Coordinates of C-alpha atoms in Angstrom, one line a residue:
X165 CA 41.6 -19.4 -12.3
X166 CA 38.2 -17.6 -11.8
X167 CA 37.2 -19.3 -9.0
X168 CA 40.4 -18.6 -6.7
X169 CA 40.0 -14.7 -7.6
X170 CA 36.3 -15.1 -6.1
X171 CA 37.1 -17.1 -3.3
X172 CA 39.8 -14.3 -3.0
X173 CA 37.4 -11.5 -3.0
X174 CA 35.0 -13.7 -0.5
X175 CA 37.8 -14.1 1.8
X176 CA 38.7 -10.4 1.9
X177 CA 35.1 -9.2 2.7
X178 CA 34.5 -11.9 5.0
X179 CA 34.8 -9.5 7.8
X180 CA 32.6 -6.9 6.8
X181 CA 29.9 -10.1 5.9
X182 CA 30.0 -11.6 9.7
X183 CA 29.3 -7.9 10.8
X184 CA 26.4 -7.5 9.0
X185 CA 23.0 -8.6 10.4
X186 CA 22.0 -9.9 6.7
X187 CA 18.5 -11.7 6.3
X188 CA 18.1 -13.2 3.2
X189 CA 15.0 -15.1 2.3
X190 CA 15.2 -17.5 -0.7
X191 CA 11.6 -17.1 -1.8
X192 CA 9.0 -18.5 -5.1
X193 CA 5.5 -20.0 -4.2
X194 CA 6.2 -22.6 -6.7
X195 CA 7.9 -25.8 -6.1
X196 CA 10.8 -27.2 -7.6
X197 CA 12.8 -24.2 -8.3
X198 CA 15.5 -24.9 -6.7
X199 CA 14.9 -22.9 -3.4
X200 CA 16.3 -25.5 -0.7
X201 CA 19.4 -26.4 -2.9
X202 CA 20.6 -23.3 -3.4
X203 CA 20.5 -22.4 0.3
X204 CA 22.3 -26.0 1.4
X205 CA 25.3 -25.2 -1.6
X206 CA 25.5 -21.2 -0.6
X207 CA 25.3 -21.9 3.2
X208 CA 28.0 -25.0 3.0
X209 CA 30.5 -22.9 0.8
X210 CA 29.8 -19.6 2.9
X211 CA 30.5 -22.1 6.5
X212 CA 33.7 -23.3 4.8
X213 CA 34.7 -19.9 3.7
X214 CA 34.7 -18.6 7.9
X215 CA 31.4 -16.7 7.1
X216 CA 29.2 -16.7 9.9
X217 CA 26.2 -18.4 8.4
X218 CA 22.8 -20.1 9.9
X219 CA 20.3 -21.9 8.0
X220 CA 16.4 -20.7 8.9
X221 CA 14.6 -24.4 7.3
X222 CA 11.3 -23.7 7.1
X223 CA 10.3 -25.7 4.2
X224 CA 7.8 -28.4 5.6
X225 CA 10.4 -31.3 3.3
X226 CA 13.1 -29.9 5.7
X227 CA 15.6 -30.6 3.1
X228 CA 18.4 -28.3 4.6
X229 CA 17.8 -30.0 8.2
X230 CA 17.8 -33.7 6.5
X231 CA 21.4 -33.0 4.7
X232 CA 22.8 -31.6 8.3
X233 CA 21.6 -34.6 9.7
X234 CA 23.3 -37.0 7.2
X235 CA 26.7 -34.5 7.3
X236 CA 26.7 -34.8 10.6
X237 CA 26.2 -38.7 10.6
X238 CA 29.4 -38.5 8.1
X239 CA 31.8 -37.1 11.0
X240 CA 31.6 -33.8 8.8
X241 CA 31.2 -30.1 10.7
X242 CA 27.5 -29.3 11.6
X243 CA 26.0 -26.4 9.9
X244 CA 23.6 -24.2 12.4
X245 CA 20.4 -25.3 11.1
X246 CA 17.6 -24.5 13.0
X247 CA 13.4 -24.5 12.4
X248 CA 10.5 -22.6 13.4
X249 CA 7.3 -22.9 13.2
X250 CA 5.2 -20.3 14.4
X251 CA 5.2 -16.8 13.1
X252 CA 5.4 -14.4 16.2
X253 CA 8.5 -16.5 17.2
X254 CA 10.0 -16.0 13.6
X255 CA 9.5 -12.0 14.0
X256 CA 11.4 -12.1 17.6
X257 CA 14.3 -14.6 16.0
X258 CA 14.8 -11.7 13.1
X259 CA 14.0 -9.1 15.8
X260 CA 17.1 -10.2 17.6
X261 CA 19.1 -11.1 14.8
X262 CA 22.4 -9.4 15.0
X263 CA 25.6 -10.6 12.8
X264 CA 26.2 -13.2 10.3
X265 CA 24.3 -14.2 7.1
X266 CA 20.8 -16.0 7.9
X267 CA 19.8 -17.9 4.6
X268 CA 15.9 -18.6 4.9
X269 CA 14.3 -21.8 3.1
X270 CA 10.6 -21.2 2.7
X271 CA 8.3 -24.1 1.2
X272 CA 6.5 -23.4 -2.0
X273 CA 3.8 -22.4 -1.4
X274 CA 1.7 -19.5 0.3
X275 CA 1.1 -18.9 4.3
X276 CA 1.7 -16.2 7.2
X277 CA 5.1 -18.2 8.0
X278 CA 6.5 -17.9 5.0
X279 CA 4.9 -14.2 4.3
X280 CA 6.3 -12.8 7.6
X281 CA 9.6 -14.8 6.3
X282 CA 9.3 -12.8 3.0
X283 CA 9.0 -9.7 5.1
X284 CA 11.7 -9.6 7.2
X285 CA 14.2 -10.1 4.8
X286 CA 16.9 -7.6 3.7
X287 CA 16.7 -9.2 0.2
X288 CA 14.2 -11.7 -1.2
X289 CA 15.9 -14.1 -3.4
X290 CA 14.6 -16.4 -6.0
X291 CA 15.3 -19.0 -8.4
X292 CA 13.8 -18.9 -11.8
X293 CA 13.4 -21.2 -14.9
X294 CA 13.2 -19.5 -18.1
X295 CA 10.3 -20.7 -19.4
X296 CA 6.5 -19.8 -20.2
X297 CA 5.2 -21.6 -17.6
X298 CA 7.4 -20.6 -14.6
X299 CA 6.3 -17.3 -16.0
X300 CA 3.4 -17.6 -14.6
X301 CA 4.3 -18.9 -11.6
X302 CA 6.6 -16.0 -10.7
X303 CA 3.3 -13.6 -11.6
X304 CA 1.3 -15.6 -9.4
X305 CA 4.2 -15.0 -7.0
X306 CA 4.6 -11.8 -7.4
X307 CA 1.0 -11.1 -6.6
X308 CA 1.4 -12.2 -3.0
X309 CA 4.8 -9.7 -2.8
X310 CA 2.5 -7.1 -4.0
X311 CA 0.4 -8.0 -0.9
X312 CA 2.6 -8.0 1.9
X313 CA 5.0 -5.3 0.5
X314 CA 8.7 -6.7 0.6
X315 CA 12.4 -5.6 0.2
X316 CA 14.0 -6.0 -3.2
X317 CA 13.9 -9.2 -5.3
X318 CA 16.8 -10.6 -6.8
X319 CA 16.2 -12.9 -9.3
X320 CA 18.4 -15.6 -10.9
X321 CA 18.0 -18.6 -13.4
X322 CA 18.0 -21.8 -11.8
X323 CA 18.0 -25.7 -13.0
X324 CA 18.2 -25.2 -16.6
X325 CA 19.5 -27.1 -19.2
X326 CA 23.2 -26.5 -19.7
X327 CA 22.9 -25.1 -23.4
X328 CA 20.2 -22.7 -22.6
X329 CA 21.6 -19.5 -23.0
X330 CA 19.0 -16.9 -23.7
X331 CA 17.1 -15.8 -21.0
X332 CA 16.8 -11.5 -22.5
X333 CA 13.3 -11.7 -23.5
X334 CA 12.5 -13.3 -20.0
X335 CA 14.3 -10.5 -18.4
X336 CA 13.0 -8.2 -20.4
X337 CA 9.1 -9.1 -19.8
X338 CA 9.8 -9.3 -16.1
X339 CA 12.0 -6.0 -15.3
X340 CA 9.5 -4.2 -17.3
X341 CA 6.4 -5.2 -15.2
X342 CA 8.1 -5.7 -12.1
X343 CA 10.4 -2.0 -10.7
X344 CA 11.2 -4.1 -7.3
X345 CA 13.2 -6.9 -9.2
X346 CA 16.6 -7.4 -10.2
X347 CA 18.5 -9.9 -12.2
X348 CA 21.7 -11.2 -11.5
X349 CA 23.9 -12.9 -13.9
X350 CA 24.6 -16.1 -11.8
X351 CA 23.4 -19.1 -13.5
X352 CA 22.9 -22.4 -11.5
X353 CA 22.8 -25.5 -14.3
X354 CA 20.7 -28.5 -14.0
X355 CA 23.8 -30.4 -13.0
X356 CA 23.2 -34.1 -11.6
X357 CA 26.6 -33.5 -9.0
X358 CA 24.0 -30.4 -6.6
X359 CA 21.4 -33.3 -5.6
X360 CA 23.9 -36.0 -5.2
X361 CA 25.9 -33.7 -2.6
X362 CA 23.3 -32.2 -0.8
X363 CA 21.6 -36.5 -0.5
X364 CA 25.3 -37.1 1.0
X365 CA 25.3 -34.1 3.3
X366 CA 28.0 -32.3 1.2
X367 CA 28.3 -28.8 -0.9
X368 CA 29.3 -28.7 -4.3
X369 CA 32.0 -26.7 -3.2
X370 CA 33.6 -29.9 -1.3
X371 CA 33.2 -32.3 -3.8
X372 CA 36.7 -32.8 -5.5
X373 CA 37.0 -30.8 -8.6
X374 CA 38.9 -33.9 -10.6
X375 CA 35.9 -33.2 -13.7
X376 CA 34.4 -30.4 -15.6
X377 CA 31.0 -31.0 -13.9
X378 CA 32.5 -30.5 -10.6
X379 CA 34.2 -27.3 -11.5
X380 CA 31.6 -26.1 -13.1
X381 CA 28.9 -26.5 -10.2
X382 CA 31.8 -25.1 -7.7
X383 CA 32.1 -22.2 -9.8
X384 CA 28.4 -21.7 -9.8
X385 CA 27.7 -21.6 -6.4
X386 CA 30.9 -19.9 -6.0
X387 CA 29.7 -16.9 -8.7
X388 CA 26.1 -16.8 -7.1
X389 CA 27.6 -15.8 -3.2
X390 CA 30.5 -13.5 -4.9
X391 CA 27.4 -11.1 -6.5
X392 CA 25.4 -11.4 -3.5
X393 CA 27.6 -10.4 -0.4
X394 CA 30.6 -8.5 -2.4
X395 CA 27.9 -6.3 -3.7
X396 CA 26.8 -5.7 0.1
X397 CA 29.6 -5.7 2.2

C-alpha cells in the first residue's frame, strides 16, 4: 500500500530529519486556511513516527496548545508544545535552535510576531484554496513577504472539496507572478475526520483506518510530510 512505502521512506530518513535544525513556519494572513490543522496532523504523525518534533503555537486561538491539553487529559503522549509571545524572545528561541523539526503556527493575520516568525524560517509553508477569492488573499499576503523578504514558499491546496481537481490555472497565475513560490502536489481534503481528531486531541494518523475517510486523511497528511522532509533530508 502507498502509505506503508511512505511511512517506509519517513522511517529511513528519520535520522537525517532529527539532525537537522529545520524551521518551518506554516504561514497566510488569512484565516481559515487550514494553518493550525495542518501543523497538529504533521506534528502528531511526525511524534509518532520518532521524529524529533516541537510545536511553536503562536496563533492567538491556540488551537495546537488546546488539542495537547485535551491529549494529554486522554492519558495520550504530550506533544512539546510551547508559546511565545514577544518577538526578541522568538529570534533567541530560533537563534538557539539546534536539531529536530520546529512546525510554527502563526495567526491570520499581520504583526512583528508573526513577521519575525515568517523570517526565521527555513521554509514558509502555506495552505491554499483554489479559488478567486483566496486569490486575493494570498496577493494581499504575498505583499507583506515582499516586505520582510522571506525564504522560499511552498504552497499547497488545502480544505477543498473532495471532487475538486483542477487547480493548473491557479498555479499557473501564481508561479508566474510569484519566482519565490513553489507548489507541491499534496492535497489536504475538506474531510469532516481532521477537526474531529484534532477536538479529541488525536492525529489523523491515529484514528483507526477501518473506512475510506480515514485512509484517505491518513494518507494525506502522510503524502504532505513525505514531500516536505524526504525532499530535505
Amino acid at each position: 500500500m502507498i502509505e506503508n512505502l511512505l511511512k517506509e521512506k519517513l522511517m529511513l530518513t528519520k535520522k537525517e530529519i532529527n539532525a537537522q535544525a529545520m524551521i518551518i513556519t506554516v504561514a497566510h494572513t488569512k484565516g481559515g486556511v487550514g494553518k493550525s490543522t495542518t501543523v497538529w496532523h504533521l506534528a502528531v504523525m511526525l511524534h509518532n513516527l520518532g521524529v524529533d518534533v516541537t510545536v511553536l503555537d503562536l496563533d492567538f486561538q491556540q488551537t495546537c496548545s488546546m488539542a495537547n491539553a485535551i491529549r494529554i487529559a486522554s492519558g495520550l503522549a504530550s506533544l512539546n508544545v510551547i508559546q511565545l509571545h514577544d518577538e526578541v524572545e522568538l529570534q533567541g528561541f530560533f537563534n538557539d535552535w539546534m536539531n529536530g523539526v520546529l512546525l510554527v503556527d502563526v495567526g491570520g493575520f499581520d504583526s512583528m510576531l508573526h513577521r519575525t516568525a515568517m523570517l526565521g524560517a527555513d521554509v514558509i509553508l502555506t495552505p491554499l484554496k483554489p479559488s478567486t477569492t483566496e486569490l486575493l488573499g494570498f496577493k494581499a499576503f504575498t505583499h507583506v513577504l515582499d516586505e520582510i523578504g522571506t525564504p522560499p514558499i511552498k504552497v499547497f491546496f488545502s480544505n477543498i472539496h473532495s471532487n475538486t481537481t483542477k487547480f493548473k490555472d491557479m498555479k499557473e497565475l501564481i508561479s508566474n507572478e510569484y519566482t519565490n513560490v513553489s507548489f507541491l502536489n499534496a492535497v489536504i481534503r475538506n474531510r469532516g475526520n481532521y477537526d474531529t481528531a484534532l477536538g479529541d486531541g488525536i492525529g489523523v494518523s491515529e484514528i483507526k483506518r477501518e473506512s475510506n475517510l480515514a485512509v484517505k486523511s491518513h494518507n494525506e497528511i502522510m503524502k504532505l510530510a513525505t514531500e516536505l522532509f524526504i525532499r530535505a533530508a
